[in-house]
Short mmCIF file of C-alpha atoms in Angstrom, two decimals:
data_model
loop_
_atom_site.label_atom_id
_atom_site.label_comp_id
_atom_site.label_asym_id
_atom_site.label_seq_id
_atom_site.Cartn_x
_atom_site.Cartn_y
_atom_site.Cartn_z
CA MET A 1 44.24 17.36 50.89
CA THR A 2 43.78 17.81 47.04
CA GLN A 3 40.13 17.21 46.45
CA PRO A 4 39.07 14.81 44.10
CA GLN A 5 37.36 15.57 40.98
CA THR A 6 34.95 12.74 39.49
CA ARG A 7 34.91 11.70 36.08
CA THR A 8 33.60 8.78 34.25
CA LEU A 9 35.07 6.70 31.37
CA ALA A 10 32.46 5.08 29.15
CA THR A 11 33.27 1.88 27.72
CA PRO A 12 31.22 -0.61 25.64
CA GLU A 13 30.48 -2.53 28.95
CA ALA A 14 30.23 -0.27 31.54
CA ASP A 15 30.52 3.41 32.46
CA LEU A 16 33.26 3.51 35.04
CA VAL A 17 33.66 6.53 37.56
CA TYR A 18 36.69 7.28 39.04
CA ASP A 19 38.22 10.22 41.22
CA VAL A 20 41.38 11.72 40.65
CA ARG A 21 43.18 13.39 43.46
CA GLY A 22 46.26 15.65 42.13
CA PRO A 23 47.63 16.50 38.57
CA LEU A 24 47.33 14.57 35.23
CA PRO A 25 50.22 13.77 34.36
CA PRO A 26 51.80 13.58 37.96
CA ALA A 27 53.77 16.85 38.76
CA ASP A 28 56.95 15.29 39.81
CA GLY A 29 57.12 12.26 37.34
CA ARG A 30 56.44 9.69 39.70
CA PRO A 31 53.80 7.26 38.52
CA LEU A 32 50.18 7.18 39.31
CA LEU A 33 48.87 5.19 42.47
CA LEU A 34 46.11 3.48 41.84
CA MET A 35 44.00 2.10 44.48
CA ILE A 36 41.56 -0.28 43.79
CA GLY A 37 39.26 -2.84 45.92
CA GLN A 38 36.60 -5.42 45.38
CA PRO A 39 34.04 -5.49 46.56
CA MET A 40 34.96 -2.03 47.92
CA THR A 41 34.39 0.85 45.67
CA ALA A 42 36.42 4.12 45.78
CA GLU A 43 35.27 5.51 49.36
CA GLY A 44 36.69 2.98 50.75
CA PHE A 45 40.67 3.86 49.93
CA ALA A 46 40.05 7.83 51.26
CA ALA A 47 41.66 7.64 54.54
CA LEU A 48 44.61 6.04 52.60
CA ALA A 49 44.82 8.44 49.68
CA ALA A 50 44.70 11.28 52.44
CA HIS A 51 48.00 10.00 53.19
CA PHE A 52 49.51 10.50 49.62
CA PRO A 53 49.15 14.17 49.10
CA ASP A 54 52.39 14.71 47.31
CA ARG A 55 50.94 11.51 44.93
CA THR A 56 48.44 11.86 41.85
CA VAL A 57 45.89 9.20 43.43
CA VAL A 58 43.17 7.46 41.24
CA THR A 59 40.35 5.13 42.91
CA TYR A 60 37.38 3.85 41.03
CA ASP A 61 34.26 1.77 41.50
CA PRO A 62 34.38 -1.59 39.72
CA ARG A 63 31.78 -2.06 37.07
CA GLY A 64 28.30 -2.45 38.48
CA LEU A 65 29.64 -1.65 42.23
CA GLY A 66 29.05 1.52 43.74
CA ARG A 67 28.77 4.83 40.59
CA SER A 68 29.76 2.67 38.10
CA VAL A 69 26.71 1.52 35.92
CA ARG A 70 27.41 -1.91 33.62
CA LYS A 71 25.75 -2.12 30.57
CA ASP A 72 27.02 -5.70 29.52
CA GLY A 73 23.69 -7.69 31.04
CA ARG A 74 25.68 -9.72 33.43
CA THR A 75 25.65 -9.62 37.41
CA ASP A 76 29.06 -11.69 38.35
CA HIS A 77 32.09 -9.94 38.65
CA THR A 78 35.64 -11.60 37.23
CA PRO A 79 39.07 -10.64 37.75
CA GLN A 80 39.50 -10.77 33.89
CA ASP A 81 36.57 -8.35 33.53
CA GLN A 82 38.08 -5.88 35.71
CA ALA A 83 41.61 -6.02 34.70
CA ALA A 84 40.22 -5.11 31.32
CA ASP A 85 38.21 -2.40 32.93
CA LEU A 86 41.79 -1.06 34.62
CA HIS A 87 43.77 -1.27 31.35
CA ALA A 88 41.08 0.68 29.30
CA LEU A 89 41.14 3.48 32.75
CA ILE A 90 44.91 3.11 32.57
CA THR A 91 45.18 3.81 28.71
CA SER A 92 42.75 6.57 28.73
CA LEU A 93 44.66 8.27 31.53
CA GLY A 94 47.69 8.11 29.09
CA ALA A 95 49.40 7.12 32.75
CA GLY A 96 51.10 3.88 32.26
CA PRO A 97 52.73 2.43 33.96
CA VAL A 98 51.26 3.11 37.50
CA ASP A 99 51.93 2.02 40.90
CA VAL A 100 48.98 -0.03 42.15
CA PHE A 101 47.63 -0.96 45.61
CA ALA A 102 44.91 -3.78 45.62
CA SER A 103 43.18 -4.72 48.43
CA SER A 104 41.55 -8.13 48.81
CA GLY A 105 39.30 -8.99 45.91
CA GLY A 106 41.19 -5.99 44.04
CA ALA A 107 44.27 -7.87 44.87
CA VAL A 108 43.32 -10.71 42.74
CA THR A 109 42.09 -8.20 40.29
CA GLY A 110 45.81 -6.70 40.25
CA LEU A 111 47.22 -10.01 39.90
CA GLU A 112 45.46 -10.48 36.47
CA LEU A 113 45.93 -6.89 35.52
CA VAL A 114 49.70 -7.81 35.24
CA ALA A 115 49.69 -10.75 34.07
CA ALA A 116 47.49 -9.80 31.12
CA HIS A 117 48.88 -6.25 30.97
CA GLY A 118 52.00 -5.97 32.30
CA GLY A 119 53.21 -2.85 30.65
CA ASP A 120 50.45 -1.19 32.40
CA VAL A 121 51.98 -1.75 35.97
CA ALA A 122 55.26 -0.93 37.55
CA THR A 123 54.70 -1.85 41.30
CA LEU A 124 51.61 -3.89 42.44
CA VAL A 125 51.50 -4.05 46.03
CA ALA A 126 48.78 -7.30 46.46
CA HIS A 127 47.24 -6.85 49.88
CA GLU A 128 45.80 -10.21 51.50
CA PRO A 129 44.50 -11.82 47.88
CA PRO A 130 41.41 -14.26 48.83
CA LEU A 131 42.30 -17.10 46.78
CA ASN A 132 41.52 -20.79 47.24
CA ALA A 133 43.61 -22.38 44.78
CA VAL A 134 46.76 -21.77 46.56
CA LEU A 135 45.79 -23.14 50.18
CA PRO A 136 46.78 -26.48 50.85
CA ASP A 137 43.21 -26.99 52.29
CA ALA A 138 41.18 -25.44 48.95
CA GLU A 139 38.35 -27.72 49.10
CA ALA A 140 37.70 -27.09 52.85
CA ALA A 141 38.05 -23.44 51.79
CA GLY A 142 35.35 -23.63 49.27
CA ARG A 143 33.34 -25.58 51.37
CA ALA A 144 33.64 -22.78 53.92
CA ARG A 145 32.68 -20.41 51.57
CA ALA A 146 29.94 -22.36 50.43
CA GLY A 147 28.71 -21.83 54.13
CA PHE A 148 28.03 -18.15 54.40
CA HIS A 149 26.54 -18.12 50.64
CA ASP A 150 24.18 -20.53 52.05
CA ALA A 151 23.24 -19.07 55.19
CA TYR A 152 22.86 -15.67 53.44
CA GLN A 153 20.31 -17.63 50.98
CA LYS A 154 18.44 -19.12 53.60
CA ALA A 155 18.20 -16.17 56.20
CA GLY A 156 19.34 -12.99 54.10
CA LEU A 157 22.05 -10.22 55.11
CA GLY A 158 22.93 -10.54 58.37
CA ALA A 159 23.15 -14.17 59.01
CA GLY A 160 25.22 -14.49 55.71
CA MET A 161 27.67 -12.10 56.97
CA ALA A 162 27.79 -13.75 60.73
CA VAL A 163 29.03 -16.35 58.77
CA PHE A 164 31.59 -14.78 56.74
CA LEU A 165 32.50 -13.10 59.75
CA GLN A 166 33.28 -16.56 61.14
CA MET A 167 35.20 -17.79 58.27
CA THR A 168 37.40 -15.09 57.74
CA SER A 169 38.62 -14.60 61.50
CA TRP A 170 39.13 -18.51 62.03
CA GLN A 171 42.55 -19.57 62.53
CA GLY A 172 44.33 -22.04 60.53
CA GLU A 173 42.98 -24.47 58.10
CA PHE A 174 39.22 -25.43 58.13
CA THR A 175 38.80 -28.23 59.54
CA ASP A 176 36.05 -30.60 61.51
CA ASP A 177 36.28 -28.28 64.29
CA TYR A 178 35.50 -25.27 61.94
CA PHE A 179 32.41 -27.06 60.18
CA ALA A 180 31.18 -28.50 63.74
CA GLN A 181 30.77 -24.80 65.16
CA PRO A 182 27.14 -23.62 65.60
CA ALA A 183 25.90 -20.83 63.19
CA PRO A 184 26.75 -17.58 64.55
CA ASP A 185 24.41 -14.86 65.73
CA PRO A 186 24.23 -11.94 63.93
CA ALA A 187 23.12 -9.49 66.70
CA ALA A 188 26.46 -10.60 68.21
CA PHE A 189 28.20 -8.75 65.42
CA GLY A 190 26.21 -5.72 65.36
CA LEU A 191 24.08 -7.50 62.39
CA PRO A 192 20.88 -6.85 61.21
CA THR A 193 18.59 -10.33 62.48
CA GLY A 194 15.92 -9.21 59.67
CA ASP A 195 15.83 -10.23 56.07
CA ASP A 196 14.83 -7.86 53.81
CA GLY A 197 14.44 -10.29 50.89
CA SER A 198 17.50 -9.40 48.95
CA ARG A 199 19.74 -12.10 47.58
CA ASP A 200 22.28 -9.96 45.18
CA ASP A 201 25.39 -8.68 47.71
CA PRO A 202 28.53 -9.06 45.83
CA LEU A 203 30.07 -10.50 48.74
CA LEU A 204 27.70 -13.23 49.92
CA SER A 205 26.39 -14.35 46.44
CA LYS A 206 27.94 -16.53 43.84
CA ARG A 207 28.74 -13.01 42.16
CA SER A 208 32.01 -12.69 43.12
CA TRP A 209 33.02 -16.60 43.34
CA ALA A 210 35.27 -16.07 40.02
CA ILE A 211 37.48 -13.93 42.44
CA SER A 212 38.34 -16.59 45.21
CA ASP A 213 38.14 -19.33 42.25
CA TYR A 214 40.88 -17.58 40.54
CA ARG A 215 44.37 -19.30 39.52
CA PRO A 216 47.75 -16.94 39.55
CA ASP A 217 49.18 -17.64 36.22
CA ALA A 218 53.02 -17.78 38.06
CA ALA A 219 54.74 -18.08 34.92
CA ALA A 220 52.43 -14.91 32.91
CA LEU A 221 53.23 -12.80 36.26
CA THR A 222 57.27 -13.15 36.29
CA ALA A 223 57.31 -12.80 32.63
CA ALA A 224 55.22 -9.26 32.55
CA GLY A 225 58.28 -7.47 34.38
CA SER A 226 56.51 -5.45 36.80
CA ARG A 227 57.82 -5.65 40.48
CA ILE A 228 54.82 -7.64 42.10
CA VAL A 229 54.85 -7.19 46.48
CA ILE A 230 52.49 -9.79 48.06
CA ALA A 231 51.26 -8.11 51.22
CA VAL A 232 49.76 -9.36 54.79
CA GLY A 233 48.72 -7.57 57.61
CA GLU A 234 50.38 -8.27 60.94
CA GLU A 235 46.99 -8.60 63.15
CA SER A 236 45.92 -11.29 60.03
CA ALA A 237 48.75 -14.26 60.84
CA GLY A 238 46.46 -17.49 60.55
CA THR A 239 43.38 -16.39 59.09
CA TYR A 240 42.20 -17.25 55.42
CA THR A 241 43.61 -14.15 53.52
CA ALA A 242 46.89 -14.27 55.32
CA ARG A 243 46.98 -17.61 54.76
CA SER A 244 46.19 -17.16 50.51
CA ALA A 245 48.53 -14.14 50.76
CA VAL A 246 51.59 -16.36 51.92
CA GLY A 247 50.37 -19.03 49.29
CA VAL A 248 50.45 -16.30 46.52
CA ALA A 249 53.70 -15.31 47.86
CA ALA A 250 55.15 -18.73 47.81
CA LEU A 251 53.90 -19.70 44.36
CA LEU A 252 56.16 -16.13 43.36
CA GLY A 253 58.99 -17.39 45.13
CA GLN A 254 58.78 -14.55 47.75
CA GLN A 255 58.05 -13.99 51.36
CA PRO A 256 55.10 -11.96 52.03
CA THR A 257 56.05 -8.12 53.29
CA VAL A 258 53.98 -7.25 56.48
CA PHE A 259 51.92 -4.22 57.03
CA PRO A 260 50.25 -3.22 59.67
CA SER A 261 46.94 -3.84 61.52
CA HIS A 262 44.66 -6.39 59.48
CA HIS A 263 42.72 -7.11 56.54
CA GLY A 264 41.38 -3.67 56.49
CA GLY A 265 44.46 -1.84 58.24
CA PHE A 266 44.13 1.18 55.36
CA LEU A 267 40.66 1.76 56.65
CA GLY A 268 39.92 4.93 58.74
CA GLY A 269 36.56 3.98 60.16
CA GLU A 270 34.77 3.49 57.25
CA PHE A 271 32.23 0.67 57.53
CA GLY A 272 32.95 0.17 60.99
CA TYR A 273 36.29 -1.41 60.54
CA ALA A 274 38.99 1.00 61.53
CA GLY A 275 42.59 0.22 60.86
CA LYS A 276 45.62 2.22 61.52
CA PRO A 277 45.86 4.07 58.01
CA ALA A 278 48.71 6.71 59.12
CA GLU A 279 51.01 3.33 60.04
CA PHE A 280 49.78 1.79 56.78
CA ALA A 281 50.22 4.32 54.40
CA ALA A 282 53.69 4.83 56.05
CA THR A 283 54.74 1.22 55.02
CA LEU A 284 53.22 1.62 51.58
CA ARG A 285 55.21 4.29 50.75
CA GLU A 286 58.33 2.35 51.77
CA VAL A 287 57.53 -0.07 49.94
CA LEU A 288 56.88 1.85 46.85
CA ALA A 289 59.81 4.00 47.32
CA ALA A 290 62.01 0.89 47.31
CA GLY A 291 60.83 0.12 43.75
#
């Protein structure tokens, strides 16, 4: 496997740290493959990138996360800011249009990148974007989100993450039965039961609410000319992110493309959340080749 070369792009608002695997420009003329997440940083794509030794792969840490230091004095994470950062990165690399594999909140960033800078993207594979607006139970989804935020504010990381996992594993719409459940025990998930007093987690605080509040612009996405593939994990059926993927696909007049495994199906054991990276990569390769 090609060892990544770590570089930094300094912009007025952030110093963006990114990793390049392979030659620039790509040796075979195929587009550069950009892998993005939110709040996941570059390290989460190591297993997936290893299955693309024949492609030039770029991963990065979004502003304010991991190694990328923000200079704008803010703490919120918005798709618009992150898409602007990616546009600056793609421009600096002279690499556009690129192929993009985008996971979770990164898939929301990918949709905004296409809408705002369509010429940057050849194919976007948006895997399970978490978007409330496309759900029939959008209001209830917002209430469920507030639930894990409130648990986090009250009792810290373990309590907040336990409610987050309860939400994201729930099957179907968020009904009264969901809200009638007792608060889960963090220890049952192997999470800490203590409270270190911090309240700045990008997932559990309100810092990333702009991600799940994002409203895709179907007209702008269609007009951009980029190929967009909405992806969903075969093991995710019925869950919040799978349902939102189905909603985005319907907005774009398509059916979601099924990928192996679950929401983190490309992971190789990072964060204790193993998927099926080899099978996932094989499907991603087929989808990209079809474009």
